[in-house]
Structure formats: C-alpha cells, structure tokens
Protein backbone atom coordinates (compact mmCIF):
# COMPACT_ATOMS: atom_id res chain seq x y z
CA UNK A 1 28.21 59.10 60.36
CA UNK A 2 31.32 60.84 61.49
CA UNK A 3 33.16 58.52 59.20
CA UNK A 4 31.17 59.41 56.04
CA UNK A 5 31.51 63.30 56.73
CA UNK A 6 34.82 62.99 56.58
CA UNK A 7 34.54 61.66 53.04
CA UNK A 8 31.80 64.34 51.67
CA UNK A 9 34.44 67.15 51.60
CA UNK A 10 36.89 65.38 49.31
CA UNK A 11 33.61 64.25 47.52
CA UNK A 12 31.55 67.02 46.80
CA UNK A 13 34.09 69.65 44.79
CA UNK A 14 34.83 66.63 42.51
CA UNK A 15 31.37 66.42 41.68
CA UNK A 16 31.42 69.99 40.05
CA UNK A 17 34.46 69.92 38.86
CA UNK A 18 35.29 68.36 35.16
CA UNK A 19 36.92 64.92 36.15
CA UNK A 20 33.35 63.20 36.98
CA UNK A 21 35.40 59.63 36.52
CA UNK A 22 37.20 60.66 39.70
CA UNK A 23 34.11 61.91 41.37
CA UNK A 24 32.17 58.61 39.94
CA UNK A 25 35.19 56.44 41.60
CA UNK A 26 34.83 58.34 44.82
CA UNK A 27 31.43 57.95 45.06
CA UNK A 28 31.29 54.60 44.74
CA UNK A 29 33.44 54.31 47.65
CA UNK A 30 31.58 56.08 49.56
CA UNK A 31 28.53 53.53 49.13
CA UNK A 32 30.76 50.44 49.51
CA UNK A 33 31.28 52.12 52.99
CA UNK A 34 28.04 53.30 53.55
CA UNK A 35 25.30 51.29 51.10
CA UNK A 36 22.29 52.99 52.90
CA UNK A 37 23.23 56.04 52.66
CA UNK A 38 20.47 57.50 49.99
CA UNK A 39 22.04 60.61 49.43
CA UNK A 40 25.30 59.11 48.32
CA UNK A 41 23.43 56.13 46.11
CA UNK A 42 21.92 59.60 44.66
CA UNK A 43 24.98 61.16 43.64
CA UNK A 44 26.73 58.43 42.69
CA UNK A 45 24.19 57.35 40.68
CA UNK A 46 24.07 60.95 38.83
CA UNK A 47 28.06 61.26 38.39
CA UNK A 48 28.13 57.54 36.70
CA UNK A 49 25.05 59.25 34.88
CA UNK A 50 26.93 62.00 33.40
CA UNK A 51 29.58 59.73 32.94
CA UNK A 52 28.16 57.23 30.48
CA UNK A 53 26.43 60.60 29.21
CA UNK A 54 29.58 61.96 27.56
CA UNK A 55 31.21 58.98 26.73
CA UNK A 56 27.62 57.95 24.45
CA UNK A 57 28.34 62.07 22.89
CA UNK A 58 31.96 61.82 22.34
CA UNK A 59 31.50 58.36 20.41
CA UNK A 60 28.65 59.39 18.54
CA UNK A 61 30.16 62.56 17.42
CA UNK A 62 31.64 63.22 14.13
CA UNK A 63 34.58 64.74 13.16
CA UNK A 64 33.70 67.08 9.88
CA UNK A 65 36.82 67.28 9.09
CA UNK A 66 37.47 64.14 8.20
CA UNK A 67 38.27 63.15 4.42
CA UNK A 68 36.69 60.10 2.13
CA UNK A 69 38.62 57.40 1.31
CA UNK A 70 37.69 57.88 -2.25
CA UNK A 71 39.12 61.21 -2.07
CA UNK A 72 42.12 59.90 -0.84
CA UNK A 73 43.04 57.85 -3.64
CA UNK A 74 44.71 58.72 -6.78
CA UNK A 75 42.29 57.79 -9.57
CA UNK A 76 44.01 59.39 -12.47
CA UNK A 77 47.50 57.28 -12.14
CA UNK A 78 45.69 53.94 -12.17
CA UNK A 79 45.20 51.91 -15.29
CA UNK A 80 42.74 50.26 -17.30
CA UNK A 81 44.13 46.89 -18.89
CA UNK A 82 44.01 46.00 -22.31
CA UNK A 83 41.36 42.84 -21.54
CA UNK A 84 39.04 44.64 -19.83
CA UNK A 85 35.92 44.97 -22.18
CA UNK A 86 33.93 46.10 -19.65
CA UNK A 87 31.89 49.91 -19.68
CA UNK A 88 34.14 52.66 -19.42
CA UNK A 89 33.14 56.34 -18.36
CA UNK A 90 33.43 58.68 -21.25
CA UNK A 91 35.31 61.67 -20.02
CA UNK A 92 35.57 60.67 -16.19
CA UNK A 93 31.01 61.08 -16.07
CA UNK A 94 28.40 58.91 -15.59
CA UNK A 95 26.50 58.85 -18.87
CA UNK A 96 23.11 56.74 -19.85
CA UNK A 97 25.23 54.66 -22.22
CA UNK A 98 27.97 53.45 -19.21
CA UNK A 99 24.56 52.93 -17.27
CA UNK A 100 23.31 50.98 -19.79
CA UNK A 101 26.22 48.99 -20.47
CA UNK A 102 26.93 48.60 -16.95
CA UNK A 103 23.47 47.18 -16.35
CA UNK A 104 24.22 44.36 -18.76
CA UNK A 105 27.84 43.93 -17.88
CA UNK A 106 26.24 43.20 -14.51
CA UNK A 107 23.30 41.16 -16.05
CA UNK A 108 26.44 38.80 -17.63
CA UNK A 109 27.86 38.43 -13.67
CA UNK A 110 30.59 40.46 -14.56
CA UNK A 111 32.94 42.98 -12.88
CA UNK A 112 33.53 46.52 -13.29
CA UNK A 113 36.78 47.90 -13.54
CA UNK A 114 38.03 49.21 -10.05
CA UNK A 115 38.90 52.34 -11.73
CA UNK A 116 35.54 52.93 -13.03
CA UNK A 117 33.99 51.67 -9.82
CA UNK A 118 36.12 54.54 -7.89
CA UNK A 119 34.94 57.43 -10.41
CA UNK A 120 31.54 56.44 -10.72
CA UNK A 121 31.74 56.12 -6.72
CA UNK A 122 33.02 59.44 -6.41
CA UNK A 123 31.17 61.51 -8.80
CA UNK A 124 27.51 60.06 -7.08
CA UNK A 125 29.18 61.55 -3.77
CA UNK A 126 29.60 64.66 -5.06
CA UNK A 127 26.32 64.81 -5.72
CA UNK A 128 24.83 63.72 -2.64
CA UNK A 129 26.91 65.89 -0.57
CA UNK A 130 26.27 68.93 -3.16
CA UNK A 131 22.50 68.53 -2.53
CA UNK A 132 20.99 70.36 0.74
CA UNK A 133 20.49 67.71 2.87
CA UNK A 134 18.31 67.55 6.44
CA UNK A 135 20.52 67.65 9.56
CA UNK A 136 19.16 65.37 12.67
CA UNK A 137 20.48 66.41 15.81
C-alpha cells in the first residue's frame, strides 16, 4: 500500500488537469501494479471515459467554416461542346422545360452535361441552405 501512495500524488493532479491521456496512461499503471485496487479501476475507468468522450466530440464536430466543393469550382470558364444535345439551363436556372427535358434525356440513359450537372447542383443548394432548417444537437 505504501507502494501505491507513492503513485496517487503524481496521479491525482493529472486527473484535473487537461492532459487526461497522460492521466489515462498513469492510471492504467497504477492497476497493472495494483489490479484490486477499486478505487484506481474507478478512476481509471472515468479518465479513459472522458477520454473516448472528447475524442467521439472532436470527430463528430463540424467545422462551419468550411466551403462546398461546388463552390469551389469555376463553373463559368468551363465549356459546353458542340455534340452535346443534351438540356441546357436557360440563363444559369432550373426551369420546368430543363426538368422536363432532363427527365427524358435521362429516360433515353443519357448523360447530362457536367456543367449543367454543377449549376443545377449548386443552385438546389442554395436553396436548401437558404431555407430555415432544424438544428439537432
């Protein structure tokens, strides 16, 4: 017991402190050395707790400041070829007729034009994120 009191004093301030991987590694030490200890199980058990804790909130968080791809990409400079006779967008928007020709364009198994694909893309995410939407925390 004199052995593991030793230990606690090292232990204990890095269990408050911010670096809970060093407390976590600690701890474990301490019940390799001692594995019937139940008060060292315990906080072991709650620093590797609080560990996996903040590592789950860290990867789950977003960053908000983070831009789309589709924003990213420079619609306006590419280029629709001459053989493509495929639905166009009339004036960079979504209107009933490109819907309409799109739905049989895709009704013949063909493709649409990637730079129709990326404006159509992008104007429907405008929308969505324009539109008050429910946050889940």
């Amino acid at each position: 017991m004199a052995e593991m009191r030793a230990w606690r004093p090292l232990v204990r301030p890095s269990l408050q402190c911010v670096k809970l991987g060093r407390a976590t590694a600690r701890w474990w030490w301490v019940v390799k050395v001692k594995p019937h200890d139940k008060d060292a199980k315990m906080k072991y058990q709650e620093c590797n707790k609080i560990v996996k804790q903040k590592a789950f909130e860290r990867a789950i968080a977003g960053d908000e400041h983070k831009r789309s791809v589709v924003d990213s990409l420079d619609i306006e400079s590419m280029t629709i070829e001459g053989e493509y006779s495929g639905p166009k967008l009339e004036d960079d928007k979504v209107t009933i007729t490109f819907m309409k020709g799109l739905m049989q364009w895709y009704k013949d198994q063909k493709k649409l034009h990637q730079k129709c694909a990326y404006q159509d893309f992008r104007q429907k995410s405008g929308i969505i994120t324009s539109q008050d939407c429910v946050q889940t925390t």
